[in-house]
Short mmCIF file of C-alpha atoms in Angstrom, two decimals:
data_model
loop_
_atom_site.label_atom_id
_atom_site.label_comp_id
_atom_site.label_asym_id
_atom_site.label_seq_id
_atom_site.Cartn_x
_atom_site.Cartn_y
_atom_site.Cartn_z
CA MET A 1 -3.45 -2.33 -3.28
CA THR A 2 -4.11 -6.02 -3.83
CA GLU A 3 -0.40 -6.77 -3.50
CA ALA A 4 -0.21 -4.85 -0.22
CA ILE A 5 -3.02 -7.01 1.17
CA ARG A 6 -1.53 -10.24 -0.14
CA SER A 7 1.85 -9.38 1.38
CA ARG A 8 0.25 -9.04 4.81
CA ALA A 9 -1.78 -12.25 4.69
CA PRO A 10 -0.67 -14.97 7.12
CA LYS A 11 1.12 -17.97 5.65
CA GLY A 12 -1.33 -20.51 4.29
CA VAL A 13 -4.10 -17.97 3.68
CA THR A 14 -5.30 -17.67 0.11
CA ILE A 15 -6.82 -14.39 -0.98
CA GLU A 16 -8.94 -13.94 -4.07
CA PHE A 17 -10.07 -10.54 -5.29
CA VAL A 18 -13.26 -10.27 -7.31
CA ASP A 19 -13.68 -6.89 -8.95
CA GLN A 20 -17.40 -6.19 -8.80
CA HIS A 21 -17.51 -2.44 -8.90
CA GLN A 22 -16.11 -0.07 -11.45
CA GLY A 23 -16.98 3.43 -12.37
CA ASP A 24 -15.36 6.21 -14.31
CA PRO A 25 -14.09 9.16 -12.27
CA TYR A 26 -16.06 12.39 -12.29
CA VAL A 27 -15.09 15.78 -10.93
CA VAL A 28 -16.50 19.28 -11.17
CA VAL A 29 -15.01 22.42 -9.66
CA PRO A 30 -16.99 25.41 -8.40
CA PRO A 31 -16.57 28.63 -10.38
CA GLY A 32 -13.92 31.10 -9.35
CA ARG A 33 -11.42 28.57 -7.98
CA SER A 34 -7.80 28.39 -9.10
CA ASN A 35 -8.50 25.03 -10.77
CA THR A 36 -11.84 25.94 -12.34
CA PRO A 37 -11.64 24.97 -16.03
CA PRO A 38 -11.61 28.06 -18.27
CA ASP A 39 -14.28 26.46 -20.46
CA GLN A 40 -16.63 25.63 -17.57
CA SER A 41 -20.24 25.44 -18.66
CA PRO A 42 -22.19 28.57 -17.71
CA VAL A 43 -25.07 26.26 -16.76
CA LEU A 44 -22.84 24.44 -14.26
CA ALA A 45 -21.55 27.74 -12.87
CA ARG A 46 -25.16 28.92 -12.43
CA ALA A 47 -26.01 25.64 -10.67
CA PHE A 48 -23.11 26.14 -8.26
CA ARG A 49 -24.25 29.72 -7.53
CA ALA A 50 -27.80 28.45 -6.94
CA THR A 51 -26.42 25.76 -4.62
CA ASP A 52 -24.44 28.36 -2.68
CA ALA A 53 -27.53 30.53 -2.27
CA ALA A 54 -29.88 27.69 -1.30
CA VAL A 55 -27.48 26.18 1.22
CA THR A 56 -26.77 29.58 2.75
CA ARG A 57 -30.48 30.40 3.09
CA VAL A 58 -31.46 27.05 4.61
CA TRP A 59 -28.41 26.25 6.74
CA GLY A 60 -27.33 29.80 7.65
CA ARG A 61 -23.85 29.47 6.15
CA PRO A 62 -22.36 28.78 2.73
CA PRO A 63 -21.49 25.24 1.66
CA LEU A 64 -18.05 23.78 2.25
CA TYR A 65 -16.83 22.25 -0.98
CA LEU A 66 -14.80 19.13 -0.35
CA ARG A 67 -13.03 17.08 -2.96
CA GLU A 68 -13.96 13.66 -1.73
CA GLY A 69 -14.10 10.26 -3.26
CA GLY A 70 -17.32 8.42 -3.58
CA SER A 71 -18.91 5.63 -5.49
CA VAL A 72 -21.69 7.09 -7.57
CA PRO A 73 -20.64 5.81 -11.00
CA ILE A 74 -23.87 6.88 -12.65
CA ILE A 75 -22.75 10.53 -12.42
CA ALA A 76 -19.94 9.94 -14.95
CA ASP A 77 -22.39 7.94 -17.08
CA ILE A 78 -24.85 10.85 -17.08
CA LYS A 79 -22.09 13.21 -18.17
CA ARG A 80 -20.92 10.86 -20.92
CA GLU A 81 -24.41 10.11 -22.27
CA THR A 82 -26.06 13.52 -21.96
CA GLY A 83 -23.18 15.98 -21.65
CA LEU A 84 -24.80 17.30 -18.45
CA ASP A 85 -22.81 17.97 -15.30
CA SER A 86 -23.89 17.26 -11.74
CA VAL A 87 -23.54 19.06 -8.45
CA MET A 88 -23.61 16.63 -5.54
CA LEU A 89 -24.78 17.85 -2.16
CA GLY A 90 -23.70 15.67 0.76
CA LEU A 91 -25.79 15.74 3.90
CA PHE A 92 -24.27 13.02 6.08
CA LEU A 93 -22.43 14.07 9.22
CA PRO A 94 -19.59 12.18 10.95
CA GLU A 95 -21.94 11.07 13.72
CA ASP A 96 -24.19 9.39 11.14
CA ASN A 97 -21.62 6.56 10.77
CA LEU A 98 -22.18 6.30 7.02
CA HIS A 99 -22.21 2.65 5.83
CA ALA A 100 -21.60 1.33 9.35
CA PRO A 101 -23.88 -1.20 11.08
CA ASN A 102 -25.18 1.62 13.29
CA GLU A 103 -25.70 4.13 10.47
CA GLY A 104 -28.26 6.85 11.16
CA PHE A 105 -29.55 10.06 9.65
CA SER A 106 -31.08 13.04 11.43
CA LEU A 107 -34.63 13.87 10.39
CA ASP A 108 -33.82 17.57 10.85
CA VAL A 109 -30.95 17.24 8.39
CA MET A 110 -33.27 15.42 5.99
CA ARG A 111 -35.86 18.20 6.23
CA LYS A 112 -33.22 20.85 5.60
CA GLY A 113 -31.85 18.79 2.71
CA ILE A 114 -35.30 18.63 1.13
CA GLU A 115 -35.79 22.38 1.58
CA THR A 116 -32.35 23.03 0.09
CA ALA A 117 -33.12 20.83 -2.93
CA GLU A 118 -36.47 22.56 -3.46
CA GLN A 119 -34.88 26.00 -3.42
CA LEU A 120 -32.00 24.89 -5.63
CA LEU A 121 -34.27 23.34 -8.25
CA GLU A 122 -36.61 26.33 -8.19
CA SER A 123 -33.67 28.68 -8.74
CA VAL A 124 -32.16 26.64 -11.58
CA ALA A 125 -35.55 26.28 -13.27
CA SER A 126 -36.32 30.01 -13.25
#
């Protein structure tokens, strides 16, 4: 990517890249998918089922699992150090303009997110 940017820079412009952010990749797959690992942790599978149930109860429809990039490097660190997996639940909507100067977040979405997290944690803990 750096070469693509350098090749497009106007003549006389010097570009310096400073790598300030690195993180190991992390991916989990919900149970029952064609690419679900055969040795998937039963704890992770239970967490996904609890997530499905909590999201469906609170939002009125099941979650849509997207394979999206993100920069939460601590998730891979948690897996490496503890052996524990993570299920990430995204709540931002396109109209929230994530990371833009006019970023926003609906209080109704926040309330539903809190309720979802409460139900999810209660289910996993029981």
